[in-house]
Amino acid sequence: MSRGTASSMTRVERFTRSIPAMVEAARPSFSFEFFPPKDDAAETQLWEAIRRLEKLSPSFVSVTYGAGGGTRDRTVRMTQRILEGTTLTPMAHLTCVGSSVAELRSVVGHYAAVGIRNILALRGDPQGGLDQPWSAHPEGLDHADALVALIKRLGDFTVGVAAFPDGHPESTDLGEDAATLIRKERAGAQFAITQMVFDVDNYLRLRDEVARRGSRLPIVPAIMPITNARQVLRMAELAGQPMPSAVTDRLARHGDDAAGVRAEGLAIATESSQRLLDEGAPGIHFITMNRSSATLEVFANLGVRQTA
Ligand code: FAD
């Protein structure tokens, strides 16, 4: 498997080239997700990971936005640092949680001012947790489609959105998840990234349903190479996502054997990624947890060859 390299891109190209164009050019594309570090030690670890993963010339990297908007400033700072200090094309996540439209405009304006052109537009989860009903800021936005439309009105941004192959916790069926994605596409979204994919068939079902309804939205599956069973179960629980028994049974077989769990987790990530690519997924978005080793191992297992 071979792919073009992003590192040969000029700084101007990185500022102007859209993520869907890069995903299309790479086919398959590889991209990495990071979250803003909370202290100096975490920041050092993150930058080590970024430097090691930068060598793989990903199509783009993304920086999450803390639940409740809590990491707003750190997300902005980190995305800016990646843009200015690396060869990478960053995308900043942005949610509607706890923000008025005026505040959202101000964050987007700041992105524009520092040259960030790629934004993942999200609604965010209810502030009190998934068991609470969603309620928007009184002067804010109710859904991600409205945020997509706002960002598109504010400037020349490439906007991505979230997709839920296992079903969003508040939606009733596959049809609603497909309709939501198409609504976001009509508002201006140019690509989607999924929640963690553990069941490739669910990804294929959503992708095919969206295509059957006439959409051409590229839907990039996210893979989290599991290195710690407890951590991934907690993340899935927080996101209201079911973990298939096919995955939990394989991990459980290793009990407290941390090395065994890690090897199994990476095998699952490799198998899922390979099948997704074989089935025509446009690329893989790796959830790195700000570390590089697991992602590098899966990447190597996939036999991706860099072409200068
Ligand atoms: P929406 O698209 O608004 O959908 C939310 C629910 O409302 C769905 O059930 C949908 O069917 C329904 N719906 C959508 N539009 C309408 C409408 N117009 N009318 C009626 N119903 C509607 N959270 C963070 O806090 N920070 C992050 O950085 C972050 N990154 C993420 C990255 C990815 C790839 C994914 C998949 C999720 C991420 N999340 C993040 C979590 C996300 O914010 C939550 O899952 C949230 O509950 C849904 O966000 P959304 O953008 O899909 O919302």
Short mmCIF file of C-alpha atoms and ligand atoms in Angstrom, two decimals:
data_model
loop_
_atom_site.label_atom_id
_atom_site.label_comp_id
_atom_site.label_asym_id
_atom_site.label_seq_id
_atom_site.Cartn_x
_atom_site.Cartn_y
_atom_site.Cartn_z
CA MET A 1 0.00 0.00 0.00
CA SER A 2 1.50 3.38 -0.86
CA ARG A 3 0.47 6.96 -0.45
CA GLY A 4 1.60 10.48 -1.27
CA THR A 5 3.41 12.53 1.32
CA ALA A 6 2.12 15.65 3.00
CA SER A 7 5.55 16.79 4.19
CA SER A 8 6.53 18.02 0.73
CA MET A 9 3.66 20.52 0.86
CA THR A 10 4.57 24.17 1.13
CA ARG A 11 3.33 26.25 4.03
CA VAL A 12 0.90 28.04 1.70
CA GLU A 13 -0.50 24.70 0.50
CA ARG A 14 -1.03 23.62 4.10
CA PHE A 15 -2.98 26.81 4.73
CA THR A 16 -5.11 26.52 1.63
CA ARG A 17 -5.55 22.85 0.75
CA SER A 18 -8.78 21.39 2.08
CA ILE A 19 -8.92 18.18 4.10
CA PRO A 20 -11.33 16.44 1.68
CA ALA A 21 -8.88 17.21 -1.16
CA MET A 22 -6.00 15.74 0.86
CA VAL A 23 -8.02 12.68 1.84
CA GLU A 24 -8.98 12.16 -1.81
CA ALA A 25 -5.39 12.65 -3.01
CA ALA A 26 -3.94 10.18 -0.48
CA ARG A 27 -6.57 7.40 -0.73
CA PRO A 28 -6.12 5.91 1.78
CA SER A 29 -5.47 8.89 3.99
CA PHE A 30 -4.12 8.60 7.52
CA SER A 31 -4.78 11.17 10.19
CA PHE A 32 -4.28 11.45 13.95
CA GLU A 33 -6.34 12.84 16.80
CA PHE A 34 -4.82 14.53 19.85
CA PHE A 35 -6.30 16.24 22.89
CA PRO A 36 -4.97 19.37 24.64
CA PRO A 37 -2.55 18.37 27.44
CA LYS A 38 -3.42 19.47 30.96
CA ASP A 39 0.07 19.98 32.41
CA ASP A 40 3.73 20.32 31.41
CA ALA A 41 4.50 16.58 31.65
CA ALA A 42 1.50 15.74 29.45
CA GLU A 43 2.57 18.43 27.01
CA THR A 44 6.09 16.96 26.72
CA GLN A 45 4.62 13.52 26.06
CA LEU A 46 2.25 14.95 23.44
CA TRP A 47 5.02 16.71 21.55
CA GLU A 48 7.13 13.55 21.52
CA ALA A 49 4.14 11.76 19.97
CA ILE A 50 3.55 14.55 17.44
CA ARG A 51 7.20 14.53 16.34
CA ARG A 52 7.22 10.75 15.87
CA LEU A 53 3.87 10.67 14.04
CA GLU A 54 4.78 13.67 11.89
CA LYS A 55 7.28 11.40 10.09
CA LEU A 56 4.34 9.39 8.69
CA SER A 57 3.16 12.48 6.76
CA PRO A 58 -0.49 12.23 7.77
CA SER A 59 -3.07 14.05 5.66
CA PHE A 60 -4.11 16.03 8.74
CA VAL A 61 -4.19 15.93 12.54
CA SER A 62 -7.05 17.01 14.77
CA VAL A 63 -7.25 18.58 18.22
CA THR A 64 -10.28 17.91 20.41
CA TYR A 65 -12.30 20.51 22.31
CA GLY A 66 -12.93 19.70 25.97
CA ALA A 67 -16.37 18.68 27.12
CA GLY A 68 -18.23 21.81 28.17
CA GLY A 69 -15.82 23.95 26.16
CA GLY A 70 -13.41 23.66 29.11
CA THR A 71 -10.28 23.43 26.99
CA ARG A 72 -11.23 26.17 24.54
CA ASP A 73 -8.07 28.24 24.95
CA ARG A 74 -5.81 25.18 25.07
CA THR A 75 -7.39 23.79 21.88
CA VAL A 76 -6.84 27.10 20.11
CA ARG A 77 -3.23 27.38 21.35
CA MET A 78 -2.31 23.81 20.53
CA THR A 79 -3.84 23.92 17.04
CA GLN A 80 -1.96 27.15 16.36
CA ARG A 81 1.33 25.65 17.61
CA ILE A 82 0.92 22.63 15.34
CA LEU A 83 0.29 24.90 12.38
CA GLU A 84 3.27 27.13 13.12
CA GLY A 85 5.77 24.61 14.47
CA THR A 86 5.31 21.47 12.36
CA THR A 87 4.71 20.35 8.78
CA LEU A 88 1.24 19.12 9.75
CA THR A 89 -2.19 20.40 8.68
CA PRO A 90 -4.25 20.78 11.85
CA MET A 91 -8.01 20.69 12.29
CA ALA A 92 -9.58 22.14 15.44
CA HIS A 93 -12.72 20.60 16.95
CA LEU A 94 -15.39 23.06 18.13
CA THR A 95 -18.59 22.40 20.07
CA CYS A 96 -21.71 24.43 20.81
CA VAL A 97 -21.65 23.53 24.52
CA GLY A 98 -21.95 26.49 26.88
CA SER A 99 -21.28 29.09 24.17
CA SER A 100 -23.40 31.86 22.74
CA VAL A 101 -23.31 32.48 19.01
CA ALA A 102 -21.18 35.57 19.73
CA GLU A 103 -18.60 33.40 21.57
CA LEU A 104 -18.58 30.82 18.79
CA ARG A 105 -18.01 33.58 16.25
CA SER A 106 -15.11 34.85 18.32
CA VAL A 107 -13.40 31.40 18.48
CA VAL A 108 -13.89 30.91 14.73
CA GLY A 109 -12.56 34.44 14.13
CA HIS A 110 -9.47 33.58 16.17
CA TYR A 111 -8.91 30.42 14.11
CA ALA A 112 -9.17 32.48 10.94
CA ALA A 113 -6.73 35.08 12.29
CA VAL A 114 -4.00 32.49 12.92
CA GLY A 115 -4.57 30.64 9.63
CA ILE A 116 -6.54 27.61 10.81
CA ARG A 117 -8.89 26.68 7.99
CA ASN A 118 -10.19 23.26 9.07
CA ILE A 119 -12.81 22.84 11.78
CA LEU A 120 -14.73 19.77 13.03
CA ALA A 121 -18.16 21.20 13.93
CA LEU A 122 -19.88 19.39 16.80
CA ARG A 123 -22.84 19.91 19.04
CA GLY A 124 -21.14 18.41 22.11
CA ASP A 125 -22.68 16.32 24.87
CA PRO A 126 -25.12 17.56 27.53
CA GLN A 127 -23.15 19.33 30.27
CA GLY A 128 -24.58 17.14 33.05
CA GLY A 129 -23.72 13.88 31.22
CA LEU A 130 -25.46 11.62 28.74
CA ASP A 131 -28.33 10.82 31.13
CA GLN A 132 -29.34 14.51 31.06
CA PRO A 133 -31.30 16.06 28.20
CA TRP A 134 -29.36 18.30 25.84
CA SER A 135 -30.03 21.98 26.32
CA ALA A 136 -28.40 24.65 24.23
CA HIS A 137 -26.94 27.92 25.57
CA PRO A 138 -29.83 30.45 25.61
CA GLU A 139 -28.08 32.47 22.91
CA GLY A 140 -26.36 29.48 21.36
CA LEU A 141 -26.97 26.74 18.80
CA ASP A 142 -29.04 23.59 19.16
CA HIS A 143 -27.35 21.23 16.71
CA ALA A 144 -24.16 20.72 14.75
CA ASP A 145 -25.82 21.55 11.41
CA ALA A 146 -26.39 25.12 12.67
CA LEU A 147 -22.70 25.35 13.71
CA VAL A 148 -21.61 24.11 10.27
CA ALA A 149 -23.75 26.82 8.65
CA LEU A 150 -22.38 29.49 11.01
CA ILE A 151 -18.73 28.55 10.30
CA LYS A 152 -19.33 28.48 6.55
CA ARG A 153 -20.88 31.95 6.73
CA LEU A 154 -17.89 33.29 8.66
CA GLY A 155 -15.19 32.47 6.12
CA ASP A 156 -13.47 30.11 3.78
CA PHE A 157 -13.32 27.10 6.12
CA THR A 158 -13.31 23.38 5.44
CA VAL A 159 -15.82 21.88 7.84
CA GLY A 160 -16.08 18.28 9.00
CA VAL A 161 -18.71 16.67 11.23
CA ALA A 162 -19.21 13.64 13.47
CA ALA A 163 -20.76 10.35 12.31
CA PHE A 164 -22.11 7.52 14.46
CA PRO A 165 -22.00 4.02 12.91
CA ASP A 166 -23.21 2.47 16.21
CA GLY A 167 -25.96 5.10 16.43
CA HIS A 168 -25.87 8.41 18.32
CA PRO A 169 -27.19 7.80 21.87
CA GLU A 170 -30.13 10.16 21.22
CA SER A 171 -31.11 8.85 17.82
CA THR A 172 -33.57 6.06 17.23
CA ASP A 173 -32.24 4.20 14.22
CA LEU A 174 -29.81 4.07 11.31
CA GLY A 175 -32.20 6.18 9.20
CA GLU A 176 -32.00 9.06 11.71
CA ASP A 177 -28.20 8.90 11.87
CA ALA A 178 -28.00 8.93 8.07
CA ALA A 179 -30.51 11.80 7.83
CA THR A 180 -28.54 13.83 10.41
CA LEU A 181 -25.34 13.40 8.42
CA ILE A 182 -27.04 14.48 5.20
CA ARG A 183 -28.54 17.51 6.98
CA LYS A 184 -25.02 18.47 8.10
CA GLU A 185 -23.73 17.96 4.54
CA ARG A 186 -26.49 20.24 3.18
CA ALA A 187 -25.44 22.86 5.75
CA GLY A 188 -21.94 22.79 4.23
CA ALA A 189 -20.02 19.88 5.80
CA GLN A 190 -17.46 18.41 3.41
CA PHE A 191 -16.49 15.22 5.24
CA ALA A 192 -17.27 13.25 8.38
CA ILE A 193 -15.21 11.39 10.96
CA THR A 194 -16.81 8.57 12.93
CA GLN A 195 -16.82 7.64 16.58
CA MET A 196 -14.38 4.76 17.42
CA VAL A 197 -15.17 1.87 15.07
CA PHE A 198 -15.26 -1.54 16.74
CA ASP A 199 -17.83 -3.11 14.41
CA VAL A 200 -16.84 -2.62 10.78
CA ASP A 201 -20.24 -3.84 9.55
CA ASN A 202 -21.94 -0.94 11.36
CA TYR A 203 -19.60 1.51 9.59
CA LEU A 204 -20.42 -0.07 6.24
CA ARG A 205 -24.17 0.03 6.95
CA LEU A 206 -24.11 3.76 7.76
CA ARG A 207 -21.83 4.60 4.82
CA ASP A 208 -24.00 2.63 2.39
CA GLU A 209 -27.25 4.11 3.75
CA VAL A 210 -25.89 7.65 3.38
CA ALA A 211 -24.77 6.84 -0.19
CA ARG A 212 -28.14 5.21 -0.97
CA ARG A 213 -29.77 8.52 -0.06
CA GLY A 214 -27.65 10.23 -2.72
CA SER A 215 -24.86 11.68 -0.56
CA ARG A 216 -21.21 11.61 -1.57
CA LEU A 217 -19.92 12.76 1.83
CA PRO A 218 -16.57 11.04 2.59
CA ILE A 219 -16.92 9.28 5.95
CA VAL A 220 -13.54 8.56 7.54
CA PRO A 221 -13.64 5.81 10.19
CA ALA A 222 -11.81 6.39 13.48
CA ILE A 223 -9.75 3.60 15.01
CA MET A 224 -8.44 3.58 18.53
CA PRO A 225 -5.63 1.04 18.97
CA ILE A 226 -6.56 -0.43 22.35
CA THR A 227 -3.66 -0.69 24.79
CA ASN A 228 -5.66 -0.69 28.02
CA ALA A 229 -9.03 -2.43 28.28
CA ARG A 230 -10.30 -0.37 31.21
CA GLN A 231 -9.49 2.91 29.47
CA VAL A 232 -11.37 2.05 26.28
CA LEU A 233 -14.39 0.68 28.15
CA ARG A 234 -14.57 3.93 30.11
CA MET A 235 -14.30 6.01 26.95
CA ALA A 236 -17.04 4.01 25.25
CA GLU A 237 -19.25 4.34 28.33
CA LEU A 238 -18.74 8.12 28.45
CA ALA A 239 -19.66 8.35 24.77
CA GLY A 240 -22.72 6.12 25.25
CA GLN A 241 -21.27 3.65 22.75
CA PRO A 242 -21.79 -0.11 23.05
CA MET A 243 -18.65 -2.28 22.89
CA PRO A 244 -19.31 -5.44 20.87
CA SER A 245 -18.74 -8.72 22.70
CA ALA A 246 -16.51 -9.81 19.81
CA VAL A 247 -14.04 -7.18 21.08
CA THR A 248 -14.58 -7.40 24.84
CA ASP A 249 -14.32 -11.23 24.77
CA ARG A 250 -11.00 -11.07 22.95
CA LEU A 251 -9.62 -8.59 25.50
CA ALA A 252 -11.07 -10.48 28.48
CA ARG A 253 -9.20 -13.62 27.47
CA HIS A 254 -5.98 -11.92 28.60
CA GLY A 255 -7.26 -11.02 32.08
CA ASP A 256 -4.66 -8.91 33.92
CA ASP A 257 -1.90 -9.66 31.42
CA ALA A 258 -1.29 -6.06 30.25
CA ALA A 259 1.07 -7.09 27.43
CA GLY A 260 -1.46 -9.65 26.18
CA VAL A 261 -4.28 -7.07 26.22
CA ARG A 262 -2.12 -4.60 24.32
CA ALA A 263 -1.12 -7.15 21.65
CA GLU A 264 -4.77 -8.20 21.24
CA GLY A 265 -5.90 -4.55 21.09
CA LEU A 266 -3.40 -3.79 18.34
CA ALA A 267 -4.40 -6.94 16.45
CA ILE A 268 -8.05 -5.83 16.59
CA ALA A 269 -7.12 -2.33 15.37
CA THR A 270 -5.02 -3.77 12.53
CA GLU A 271 -7.73 -6.21 11.40
CA SER A 272 -10.46 -3.54 11.55
CA SER A 273 -8.33 -0.97 9.69
CA GLN A 274 -7.38 -3.46 7.00
CA ARG A 275 -10.99 -4.50 6.45
CA LEU A 276 -12.17 -0.88 6.37
CA LEU A 277 -9.56 -0.06 3.72
CA ASP A 278 -10.37 -3.21 1.74
CA GLU A 279 -14.03 -2.15 1.81
CA GLY A 280 -13.12 1.24 0.35
CA ALA A 281 -13.05 3.53 3.39
CA PRO A 282 -11.32 6.79 2.37
CA GLY A 283 -8.73 6.47 5.14
CA ILE A 284 -8.23 5.85 8.85
CA HIS A 285 -8.34 8.50 11.59
CA PHE A 286 -6.31 7.18 14.55
CA ILE A 287 -7.29 8.20 18.07
CA THR A 288 -3.80 8.38 19.56
CA MET A 289 -4.45 9.32 23.21
CA ASN A 290 -1.41 11.60 22.71
CA ARG A 291 0.95 8.64 22.36
CA SER A 292 2.63 7.30 19.27
CA SER A 293 3.79 3.68 19.78
CA ALA A 294 0.45 1.89 19.32
CA THR A 295 -0.48 3.93 16.25
CA LEU A 296 2.98 3.41 14.74
CA GLU A 297 2.68 -0.35 15.27
CA VAL A 298 -0.75 -0.57 13.61
CA PHE A 299 0.49 1.65 10.79
CA ALA A 300 3.48 -0.70 10.29
CA ASN A 301 1.20 -3.76 10.39
CA LEU A 302 -0.87 -2.25 7.59
CA GLY A 303 2.26 -2.11 5.45
CA VAL A 304 1.81 1.49 4.48
CA ARG A 305 4.69 2.62 2.26
CA GLN A 306 5.65 6.29 2.05
CA THR A 307 6.19 7.72 -1.41
CA ALA A 308 8.19 10.89 -1.68
P1 FAD B 1 -25.63 16.64 16.18
O1 FAD B 1 -25.25 16.39 14.75
O2 FAD B 1 -26.27 17.92 16.50
O3 FAD B 1 -26.54 15.42 16.64
C1 FAD B 1 -26.93 15.25 18.01
C2 FAD B 1 -28.29 14.53 18.07
O4 FAD B 1 -29.32 15.40 17.60
C3 FAD B 1 -28.36 13.29 17.18
O5 FAD B 1 -29.14 12.33 17.85
C4 FAD B 1 -29.03 13.77 15.92
O6 FAD B 1 -29.74 12.73 15.25
C5 FAD B 1 -29.96 14.89 16.44
N1 FAD B 1 -30.05 16.01 15.50
C6 FAD B 1 -29.04 16.55 14.79
N2 FAD B 1 -29.45 17.64 14.10
C7 FAD B 1 -30.77 17.80 14.39
C8 FAD B 1 -31.73 18.77 14.01
N3 FAD B 1 -31.45 19.78 13.18
N4 FAD B 1 -33.00 18.64 14.52
C9 FAD B 1 -33.29 17.63 15.37
N5 FAD B 1 -32.40 16.67 15.76
C10 FAD B 1 -31.14 16.77 15.29
N6 FAD B 1 -17.28 16.18 21.93
C11 FAD B 1 -16.59 17.18 22.54
O7 FAD B 1 -17.06 17.74 23.54
N7 FAD B 1 -15.36 17.62 22.06
C12 FAD B 1 -14.80 17.06 20.96
O8 FAD B 1 -13.71 17.46 20.54
C13 FAD B 1 -15.49 15.99 20.29
N8 FAD B 1 -14.98 15.40 19.18
C14 FAD B 1 -15.69 14.42 18.54
C15 FAD B 1 -15.15 13.86 17.37
C16 FAD B 1 -15.84 12.84 16.71
C17 FAD B 1 -15.24 12.26 15.44
C18 FAD B 1 -17.08 12.36 17.22
C19 FAD B 1 -17.81 11.23 16.53
C20 FAD B 1 -17.62 12.90 18.38
C21 FAD B 1 -16.94 13.94 19.05
N9 FAD B 1 -17.45 14.54 20.20
C22 FAD B 1 -16.76 15.56 20.83
C23 FAD B 1 -18.71 14.07 20.80
C24 FAD B 1 -19.95 14.80 20.24
O9 FAD B 1 -19.89 16.18 20.57
C25 FAD B 1 -21.21 14.15 20.86
O10 FAD B 1 -21.29 12.82 20.43
C26 FAD B 1 -22.53 14.87 20.65
O11 FAD B 1 -23.54 14.23 21.47
C27 FAD B 1 -23.07 14.83 19.25
O12 FAD B 1 -22.44 15.75 18.47
P2 FAD B 1 -22.87 15.95 16.94
O13 FAD B 1 -22.00 16.99 16.41
O14 FAD B 1 -22.95 14.67 16.22
O15 FAD B 1 -24.37 16.52 17.14
#
